GROMACS .gro file of C-alpha atoms in nm:
model
  429
    1MET     CA    1  10.579   9.199   4.294
    2ILE     CA    2  10.454   8.857   4.221
    3PHE     CA    3  10.419   8.792   4.623
    4LYS     CA    4  10.227   9.118   4.666
    5ALA     CA    5   9.975   9.005   4.404
    6LEU     CA    6   9.941   8.675   4.526
    7SER     CA    7   9.877   8.845   4.881
    8ILE     CA    8   9.624   9.088   4.741
    9LEU     CA    9   9.449   8.776   4.544
   10PHE     CA   10   9.440   8.596   4.883
   11TRP     CA   11   9.286   8.880   5.049
   12ILE     CA   12   9.012   8.927   4.764
   13ILE     CA   13   8.910   8.571   4.802
   14ILE     CA   14   8.903   8.581   5.187
   15GLU     CA   15   8.695   8.909   5.184
   16LEU     CA   16   8.447   8.757   4.923
   17LEU     CA   17   8.377   8.448   5.145
   18VAL     CA   18   8.339   8.641   5.470
   19ASP     CA   19   8.103   8.872   5.289
   20GLY     CA   20   7.918   8.563   5.179
   21TYR     CA   21   7.887   8.441   5.520
   22VAL     CA   22   7.800   8.794   5.670
   23LEU     CA   23   7.515   8.824   5.405
   24GLN     CA   24   7.359   8.499   5.584
   25GLY     CA   25   7.382   8.638   5.916
   26ILE     CA   26   7.238   8.946   5.850
   27ARG     CA   27   6.947   8.783   5.670
   28GLY     CA   28   6.937   8.554   5.948
   29ALA     CA   29   6.924   8.824   6.212
   30PHE     CA   30   6.615   9.008   6.046
   31GLN     CA   31   6.408   8.714   5.872
   32LYS     CA   32   6.101   8.920   5.890
   33TRP     CA   33   6.251   9.219   5.698
   34ARG     CA   34   6.134   9.170   5.346
   35LEU     CA   35   6.411   9.434   5.195
   36LEU     CA   36   6.702   9.235   5.360
   37GLN     CA   37   6.569   8.921   5.197
   38SER     CA   38   6.503   9.080   4.864
   39LYS     CA   39   6.728   9.053   4.550
   40ALA     CA   40   6.761   9.426   4.544
   41PHE     CA   41   6.931   9.407   4.882
   42ALA     CA   42   7.170   9.136   4.753
   43ILE     CA   43   7.263   9.345   4.459
   44PHE     CA   44   7.333   9.627   4.685
   45TYR     CA   45   7.529   9.440   4.960
   46TRP     CA   46   7.747   9.284   4.653
   47ALA     CA   47   7.794   9.604   4.493
   48THR     CA   48   7.934   9.750   4.837
   49SER     CA   49   8.162   9.427   4.876
   50ALA     CA   50   8.311   9.506   4.542
   51LEU     CA   51   8.385   9.861   4.647
   52THR     CA   52   8.560   9.708   4.945
   53VAL     CA   53   8.744   9.494   4.692
   54ALA     CA   54   8.842   9.791   4.474
   55ALA     CA   55   8.970   9.962   4.804
   56LEU     CA   56   9.192   9.681   4.854
   57LEU     CA   57   9.305   9.658   4.534
   58THR     CA   58   9.388  10.070   4.512
   59GLY     CA   59   9.563  10.025   4.857
   60GLY     CA   60   9.757   9.754   4.774
   61TYR     CA   61   9.844   9.729   4.393
   62VAL     CA   62   9.731  10.066   4.214
   63THR     CA   63  10.048  10.252   4.232
   64ILE     CA   64   9.922  10.546   4.045
   65ALA     CA   65   9.678  10.637   4.338
   66GLY     CA   66   9.840  10.849   4.614
   67THR     CA   67  10.009  10.687   4.879
   68GLY     CA   68   9.792  10.866   5.143
   69VAL     CA   69   9.474  10.742   4.970
   70ARG     CA   70   9.601  10.399   4.931
   71ALA     CA   71   9.674  10.391   5.302
   72ALA     CA   72   9.349  10.500   5.368
   73CYS     CA   73   9.194  10.241   5.150
   74LEU     CA   74   9.385   9.991   5.339
   75LEU     CA   75   9.292  10.112   5.679
   76ILE     CA   76   8.909  10.112   5.586
   77THR     CA   77   8.937   9.759   5.429
   78PHE     CA   78   9.079   9.604   5.749
   79ILE     CA   79   8.868   9.788   5.979
   80LEU     CA   80   8.593   9.650   5.806
   81LEU     CA   81   8.739   9.311   5.793
   82ILE     CA   82   8.777   9.309   6.183
   83CYS     CA   83   8.413   9.420   6.224
   84LYS     CA   84   8.285   9.126   5.991
   85PHE     CA   85   8.527   8.867   6.163
   86THR     CA   86   8.363   8.957   6.485
   87PHE     CA   87   8.013   8.914   6.372
   88ILE     CA   88   8.111   8.589   6.192
   89LEU     CA   89   8.189   8.438   6.521
   90PHE     CA   90   7.822   8.458   6.625
   91VAL     CA   91   7.729   8.351   6.301
   92PHE     CA   92   7.980   8.033   6.322
   93ALA     CA   93   7.818   7.977   6.683
   94ASP     CA   94   7.481   7.982   6.541
   95ASP     CA   95   7.577   7.695   6.267
   96ILE     CA   96   7.755   7.499   6.543
   97ARG     CA   97   7.368   7.537   6.726
   98ARG     CA   98   7.174   7.447   6.417
   99LYS     CA   99   7.394   7.141   6.352
  100PHE     CA  100   7.338   7.028   6.729
  101VAL     CA  101   6.965   7.067   6.667
  102LEU     CA  102   6.996   6.874   6.344
  103LYS     CA  103   7.173   6.579   6.512
  104LYS     CA  104   6.918   6.590   6.772
  105LYS     CA  105   6.613   6.561   6.566
  106THR     CA  106   6.793   6.309   6.316
  107THR     CA  107   6.861   6.103   6.617
  108ALA     CA  108   6.494   6.122   6.754
  109THR     CA  109   6.356   6.065   6.408
  110THR     CA  110   6.556   5.729   6.378
  111SER     CA  111   6.427   5.594   6.718
  112ALA     CA  112   6.097   5.666   6.631
  113THR     CA  113   6.096   5.490   6.287
  114SER     CA  114   6.380   5.224   6.359
  115THR     CA  115   6.214   4.995   6.113
  116ALA     CA  116   6.211   5.251   5.824
  117PRO     CA  117   6.478   5.484   5.675
  118ALA     CA  118   6.494   5.847   5.860
  119ALA     CA  119   6.384   6.130   5.630
  120ALA     CA  120   6.673   6.362   5.524
  121THR     CA  121   6.697   6.680   5.718
  122ASN     CA  122   6.859   7.002   5.570
  123ILE     CA  123   7.049   7.239   5.820
  124ASP     CA  124   6.871   7.514   5.624
  125ALA     CA  125   6.526   7.407   5.756
  126ILE     CA  126   6.642   7.489   6.107
  127PRO     CA  127   6.577   7.872   6.162
  128ARG     CA  128   6.875   8.091   6.279
  129SER     CA  129   6.886   8.254   6.620
  130GLU     CA  130   6.780   8.595   6.539
  131PHE     CA  131   6.884   8.684   6.919
  132LEU     CA  132   7.219   8.534   6.872
  133LEU     CA  133   7.282   8.705   6.532
  134LYS     CA  134   7.142   9.062   6.671
  135ALA     CA  135   7.410   9.007   6.951
  136GLY     CA  136   7.656   8.953   6.703
  137LEU     CA  137   7.572   9.285   6.528
  138LEU     CA  138   7.610   9.459   6.847
  139ALA     CA  139   7.924   9.298   6.939
  140VAL     CA  140   8.076   9.474   6.632
  141ALA     CA  141   8.064   9.785   6.825
  142VAL     CA  142   8.338   9.634   7.051
  143PRO     CA  143   8.645   9.645   6.835
  144LEU     CA  144   8.540   9.977   6.692
  145ALA     CA  145   8.477  10.104   7.037
  146ALA     CA  146   8.840   9.954   7.133
  147ILE     CA  147   9.009  10.136   6.844
  148LYS     CA  148   8.824  10.454   6.921
  149THR     CA  149   8.947  10.431   7.269
  150ALA     CA  150   9.309  10.308   7.206
  151MET     CA  151   9.387  10.549   6.933
  152PRO     CA  152   9.422  10.882   7.135
  153LYS     CA  153   9.589  10.685   7.402
  154GLY     CA  154   9.870  10.549   7.170
  155SER     CA  155   9.930  10.912   7.050
  156TYR     CA  156  10.165  10.981   7.301
  157ASP     CA  157  10.281  10.641   7.419
  158TYR     CA  158  10.635  10.683   7.326
  159HIS     CA  159  10.842  10.360   7.317
  160VAL     CA  160  11.228  10.328   7.330
  161LEU     CA  161  11.345  10.073   7.078
  162TYR     CA  162  11.709   9.934   7.064
  163GLN     CA  163  11.916   9.826   6.769
  164THR     CA  164  12.272   9.733   6.740
  165MET     CA  165  12.422   9.823   6.388
  166TYR     CA  166  12.720   9.623   6.257
  167LEU     CA  167  12.929   9.809   6.012
  168PRO     CA  168  13.232   9.608   5.887
  169ASN     CA  169  13.448   9.896   5.810
  170LEU     CA  170  13.347  10.120   6.093
  171PRO     CA  171  13.685  10.284   6.247
  172ARG     CA  172  13.772  10.161   6.586
  173ALA     CA  173  13.708  10.525   6.749
  174PHE     CA  174  13.335  10.481   6.650
  175ASP     CA  175  13.297  10.149   6.791
  176GLY     CA  176  13.012  10.168   7.057
  177LEU     CA  177  12.878  10.506   6.942
  178ARG     CA  178  12.515  10.550   7.042
  179ILE     CA  179  12.279  10.734   6.799
  180GLY     CA  180  11.922  10.854   6.869
  181GLN     CA  181  11.677  10.904   6.614
  182ILE     CA  182  11.329  11.030   6.587
  183SER     CA  183  11.117  11.124   6.285
  184ASP     CA  184  10.790  11.246   6.170
  185ILE     CA  185  10.734  11.507   6.436
  186HIS     CA  186  10.457  11.652   6.262
  187SER     CA  187  10.382  11.928   6.538
  188GLY     CA  188  10.055  12.038   6.375
  189SER     CA  189   9.896  11.746   6.520
  190PHE     CA  190  10.001  11.790   6.870
  191TYR     CA  191   9.767  11.883   7.134
  192ASN     CA  192   9.954  11.785   7.475
  193LYS     CA  193  10.265  11.987   7.504
  194LYS     CA  194  10.319  11.793   7.831
  195ALA     CA  195  10.320  11.440   7.674
  196VAL     CA  196  10.558  11.583   7.392
  197LEU     CA  197  10.800  11.706   7.636
  198GLY     CA  198  10.775  11.369   7.817
  199GLY     CA  199  10.900  11.196   7.474
  200VAL     CA  200  11.171  11.429   7.434
  201GLU     CA  201  11.275  11.392   7.792
  202MET     CA  202  11.279  10.991   7.716
  203LEU     CA  203  11.527  11.050   7.436
  204LEU     CA  204  11.752  11.278   7.634
  205LYS     CA  205  11.785  10.990   7.913
  206GLU     CA  206  11.938  10.793   7.690
  207LYS     CA  207  12.238  11.026   7.642
  208THR     CA  208  12.329  10.922   7.304
  209ASP     CA  209  12.647  11.078   7.129
  210LEU     CA  210  12.441  11.207   6.830
  211ILE     CA  211  12.093  11.234   6.721
  212PHE     CA  212  11.939  11.211   6.370
  213PHE     CA  213  11.607  11.359   6.287
  214THR     CA  214  11.454  11.217   5.956
  215GLY     CA  215  11.225  11.476   5.839
  216ASP     CA  216  10.829  11.590   5.851
  217LEU     CA  217  10.875  11.844   6.121
  218VAL     CA  218  10.537  12.002   6.076
  219ASN     CA  219  10.226  11.918   5.846
  220GLY     CA  220  10.280  12.195   5.612
  221GLN     CA  221  10.328  12.519   5.819
  222ALA     CA  222  10.643  12.648   5.993
  223SER     CA  223  10.432  12.831   6.220
  224GLU     CA  224  10.302  12.508   6.376
  225MET     CA  225  10.645  12.491   6.559
  226THR     CA  226  10.583  12.802   6.761
  227ASP     CA  227  10.436  12.619   7.068
  228TYR     CA  228  10.706  12.354   7.026
  229GLN     CA  229  11.003  12.491   6.931
  230ASP     CA  230  11.129  12.552   7.294
  231ILE     CA  231  11.066  12.170   7.349
  232PHE     CA  232  11.251  12.039   7.044
  233SER     CA  233  11.541  12.284   7.119
  234LYS     CA  234  11.618  12.061   7.435
  235VAL     CA  235  11.731  11.794   7.205
  236LYS     CA  236  12.109  11.804   7.207
  237ALA     CA  237  12.403  11.558   7.197
  238PRO     CA  238  12.767  11.583   7.230
  239LEU     CA  239  12.855  11.521   6.853
  240GLY     CA  240  12.546  11.709   6.735
  241VAL     CA  241  12.190  11.663   6.608
  242PHE     CA  242  12.163  11.628   6.226
  243SER     CA  243  11.836  11.657   6.064
  244THR     CA  244  11.682  11.645   5.707
  245LEU     CA  245  11.340  11.748   5.526
  246GLY     CA  246  11.040  11.528   5.463
  247ASN     CA  247  10.765  11.549   5.229
  248HIS     CA  248  10.552  11.760   5.450
  249ASP     CA  249  10.813  12.016   5.516
  250TYR     CA  250  10.790  12.191   5.181
  251GLY     CA  251  10.421  12.336   5.212
  252ASP     CA  252  10.351  12.153   4.902
  253TYR     CA  253  10.008  12.010   5.061
  254GLY     CA  254   9.868  12.379   5.137
  255ASP     CA  255   9.713  12.670   4.953
  256TRP     CA  256   9.951  12.989   4.947
  257ASP     CA  257   9.860  13.312   4.849
  258SER     CA  258  10.161  13.330   4.643
  259PRO     CA  259  10.499  13.162   4.559
  260VAL     CA  260  10.644  13.431   4.758
  261THR     CA  261  10.453  13.312   5.055
  262LYS     CA  262  10.532  12.953   5.031
  263LYS     CA  263  10.908  13.044   4.994
  264LYS     CA  264  10.850  13.249   5.282
  265ASN     CA  265  10.720  12.965   5.484
  266HIS     CA  266  10.990  12.724   5.383
  267ASP     CA  267  11.266  12.968   5.495
  268ASP     CA  268  11.079  12.990   5.832
  269LEU     CA  269  11.109  12.618   5.836
  270ILE     CA  270  11.477  12.590   5.771
  271ALA     CA  271  11.546  12.877   6.019
  272THR     CA  272  11.353  12.667   6.310
  273HIS     CA  273  11.604  12.380   6.267
  274LYS     CA  274  11.881  12.641   6.308
  275ASN     CA  275  11.719  12.809   6.619
  276MET     CA  276  11.705  12.461   6.780
  277GLY     CA  277  12.047  12.410   6.683
  278TRP     CA  278  12.000  12.121   6.458
  279ASP     CA  279  12.248  12.085   6.166
  280LEU     CA  280  11.992  12.047   5.851
  281LEU     CA  281  12.154  11.858   5.587
  282ARG     CA  282  12.016  11.965   5.240
  283ASN     CA  283  12.177  11.725   4.972
  284GLU     CA  284  12.514  11.774   5.155
  285ASN     CA  285  12.726  11.588   5.415
  286ARG     CA  286  12.945  11.624   5.747
  287ARG     CA  287  13.261  11.458   5.851
  288LEU     CA  288  13.247  11.345   6.213
  289LYS     CA  289  13.552  11.303   6.359
  290ILE     CA  290  13.668  11.137   6.662
  291ASN     CA  291  14.061  11.088   6.744
  292GLY     CA  292  14.146  11.144   6.398
  293GLU     CA  293  13.940  10.894   6.236
  294GLU     CA  294  13.642  11.002   6.046
  295ILE     CA  295  13.293  10.885   5.899
  296GLY     CA  296  13.019  11.064   5.677
  297ILE     CA  297  12.674  11.193   5.774
  298LEU     CA  298  12.484  11.251   5.461
  299GLY     CA  299  12.142  11.430   5.411
  300LEU     CA  300  11.925  11.428   5.166
  301GLU     CA  301  11.627  11.633   5.082
  302ASN     CA  302  11.313  11.450   5.025
  303TRP     CA  303  11.331  11.165   4.739
  304SER     CA  304  11.026  10.935   4.683
  305GLU     CA  305  10.978  10.645   4.439
  306TYR     CA  306  10.623  10.746   4.435
  307SER     CA  307  10.513  11.044   4.189
  308ARG     CA  308  10.278  11.208   4.450
  309PHE     CA  309  10.585  11.289   4.667
  310PRO     CA  310  10.856  11.516   4.579
  311LYS     CA  311  11.203  11.416   4.446
  312TYR     CA  312  11.430  11.733   4.579
  313GLY     CA  313  11.704  11.504   4.668
  314ARG     CA  314  12.032  11.495   4.487
  315MET     CA  315  12.230  11.186   4.581
  316ASP     CA  316  12.519  11.327   4.351
  317LEU     CA  317  12.548  11.633   4.591
  318ALA     CA  318  12.513  11.427   4.893
  319VAL     CA  319  12.799  11.186   4.824
  320LYS     CA  320  13.030  11.483   4.723
  321ASN     CA  321  13.390  11.424   4.859
  322THR     CA  322  13.303  11.136   5.046
  323ASP     CA  323  13.500  10.860   4.864
  324ASP     CA  324  13.778  10.860   5.114
  325LEU     CA  325  13.527  10.782   5.421
  326PRO     CA  326  13.505  10.421   5.552
  327VAL     CA  327  13.175  10.462   5.641
  328LYS     CA  328  12.879  10.689   5.514
  329LEU     CA  329  12.544  10.717   5.693
  330LEU     CA  330  12.247  10.848   5.506
  331LEU     CA  331  11.934  11.039   5.638
  332SER     CA  332  11.659  11.016   5.372
  333HIS     CA  333  11.312  11.042   5.489
  334ASP     CA  334  11.118  10.812   5.241
  335PRO     CA  335  11.207  10.461   5.283
  336SER     CA  336  11.131  10.361   4.906
  337HIS     CA  337  11.430  10.576   4.824
  338TRP     CA  338  11.676  10.304   4.948
  339ARG     CA  339  11.543  10.046   4.698
  340ALA     CA  340  11.464  10.262   4.414
  341GLU     CA  341  11.814  10.438   4.412
  342VAL     CA  342  12.039  10.385   4.703
  343LEU     CA  343  12.062  10.011   4.663
  344PRO     CA  344  12.133   9.996   4.246
  345LYS     CA  345  12.331  10.322   4.238
  346TYR     CA  346  12.526  10.396   4.573
  347PRO     CA  347  12.684  10.069   4.705
  348GLN     CA  348  12.891  10.316   4.915
  349ILE     CA  349  12.610  10.401   5.171
  350ASP     CA  350  12.658  10.153   5.438
  351ALA     CA  351  12.330  10.258   5.609
  352MET     CA  352  12.016  10.472   5.550
  353PHE     CA  353  11.796  10.602   5.825
  354ALA     CA  354  11.455  10.683   5.747
  355GLY     CA  355  11.074  10.753   5.846
  356HIS     CA  356  10.776  10.856   5.655
  357THR     CA  357  10.545  10.535   5.650
  358HIS     CA  358  10.428  10.593   6.042
  359GLY     CA  359  10.361  10.216   6.012
  360MET     CA  360  10.013  10.356   5.883
  361GLN     CA  361   9.969  10.418   6.277
  362PHE     CA  362   9.756  10.111   6.254
  363GLY     CA  363   9.861   9.754   6.308
  364VAL     CA  364  10.049   9.491   6.544
  365ARG     CA  365  10.414   9.535   6.650
  366THR     CA  366  10.611   9.315   6.874
  367GLU     CA  367  10.954   9.205   6.924
  368HIS     CA  368  10.962   8.928   6.675
  369PHE     CA  369  10.623   9.023   6.495
  370GLN     CA  370  10.509   9.333   6.290
  371TYR     CA  371  10.237   9.362   6.068
  372SER     CA  372  10.034   9.657   5.902
  373PRO     CA  373   9.822   9.708   5.609
  374ILE     CA  374  10.111   9.939   5.469
  375THR     CA  375  10.299   9.670   5.398
  376TYR     CA  376  10.099   9.649   5.059
  377VAL     CA  377  10.224  10.010   4.968
  378TYR     CA  378  10.596  10.015   5.125
  379ASN     CA  379  10.835   9.674   5.099
  380GLU     CA  380  11.017   9.821   5.403
  381TRP     CA  381  10.820  10.015   5.660
  382ALA     CA  382  10.924   9.948   6.000
  383GLY     CA  383  11.229   9.850   6.152
  384HIS     CA  384  11.574   9.700   6.025
  385TYR     CA  385  11.654   9.580   5.701
  386GLN     CA  386  11.944   9.433   5.533
  387GLU     CA  387  12.054   9.345   5.172
  388ASN     CA  388  12.408   9.240   5.113
  389LYS     CA  389  12.650   9.498   5.317
  390GLN     CA  390  12.383   9.788   5.294
  391GLN     CA  391  12.127   9.861   5.590
  392LEU     CA  392  11.831  10.062   5.617
  393TYR     CA  393  11.608  10.166   5.938
  394VAL     CA  394  11.275  10.253   5.918
  395ASN     CA  395  11.151  10.479   6.240
  396VAL     CA  396  10.772  10.479   6.246
  397GLY     CA  397  10.751  10.823   6.356
  398PHE     CA  398  10.734  11.045   6.692
  399GLY     CA  399  10.413  11.220   6.591
  400PHE     CA  400  10.108  11.151   6.411
  401VAL     CA  401   9.909  11.271   6.123
  402GLY     CA  402   9.568  11.212   5.955
  403LEU     CA  403   9.452  10.959   6.208
  404THR     CA  404   9.447  11.128   6.545
  405GLY     CA  405   9.627  10.871   6.729
  406ARG     CA  406   9.781  10.510   6.655
  407VAL     CA  407   9.679  10.163   6.741
  408GLY     CA  408   9.941   9.889   6.770
  409ILE     CA  409  10.187  10.075   6.608
  410LEU     CA  410  10.329  10.324   6.864
  411PRO     CA  411  10.544  10.649   6.843
  412GLU     CA  412  10.916  10.556   6.844
  413ILE     CA  413  11.246  10.671   6.977
  414THR     CA  414  11.502  10.455   6.834
  415ILE     CA  415  11.846  10.411   6.995
  416PHE     CA  416  12.154  10.259   6.798
  417THR     CA  417  12.486  10.116   6.905
  418LEU     CA  418  12.733  10.130   6.631
  419LYS     CA  419  12.951   9.799   6.644
  420ALA     CA  420  13.256   9.710   6.421
  421GLY     CA  421  13.254   9.411   6.244
  422ILE     CA  422  12.970   9.172   6.073
  423ASP     CA  423  12.642   9.085   6.243
  424PRO     CA  424  12.682   8.758   6.432
  425SER     CA  425  12.319   8.682   6.344
  426GLN     CA  426  12.367   8.718   5.948
  427PRO     CA  427  12.467   8.395   5.746
  428VAL     CA  428  12.815   8.384   5.651
  429SER     CA  429  12.838   8.412   5.274
   0.00000   0.00000   0.00000
């Protein structure tokens, strides 16, 4: 919590410094516009800056706001910062030019009056280059255009990520087991069936032993799967496909004619899982058996730390009759569940598989570095996490919702290899 507060404070300071510098640049670019030089404009500008800071605070620190609202606020703030930094490059270049001119004038004055002290010259007395600063304002369109261009291209740019998961108590029969995970399909957002099929085929080429789907099959209505059920029915694995529900799968965000209609929609969604041959786990578990040895696959209905999202999950039911199993793998859509309930109350859960965050569909993700503004909302938002002997993996999603596309945080298919033993990269305690 302290780290998050310091991070937000850092960004507020950066935001204010950047805004002050940008204001100088705007006024320099339009020196003859009296309105931009007026006190009224300054008040308007800093009021807008205050709103940006408020959006940053809402996104990163005001937990009473809905998570979707918080993510949107963060996205807007960071896109604005990208644009401002682009403009600042030109303002900074103009400052370099002005200092060079100042130095040249000072040198010339000193040479001409070598017997008398040179008069002091202020850099502010040297006018800014309107051409350079106006070019900077035009350049702001470049990152906006790049984001707009990259976003739809990222919608179906599926990436396969590989993760070795070490489990000390894993039975020998399961050593080397391969698991595929996809999450957050959001079929109601799709507009290219061929591309979706290509993503499914990428998963199937991995020939995993079993597959996990960790929630949000639709945006809200079961009918969204009508055109895609045949594609996802191809998702099969020798040991089965296990699925669970996400916050969008309950129809809670839609307007329904009656509770009966809403229930019918939810029943249809559950039937869709069955029609595709997926084993939907709703606060229950399955025993996976190989050569006489067993592990547990547990599936939870949606459970979130945040009040905006439903808490339909019942861990007491999901873990029922599993005490004898040496390894328990939990499917739970929202990663906030791991820190809020799993870690403090259920130490017997070896690993949890989640989705939900989408990595905000905006950020940077490489093999050794990842960043997204969603980090100010979720402590665990993408990839592998471990605390003591318990692990979490957050898949950033197969589909997209809200934003029509992705930038930097691309759709993910995760392939896990289970290994018996302790992760050799972890420090020995």
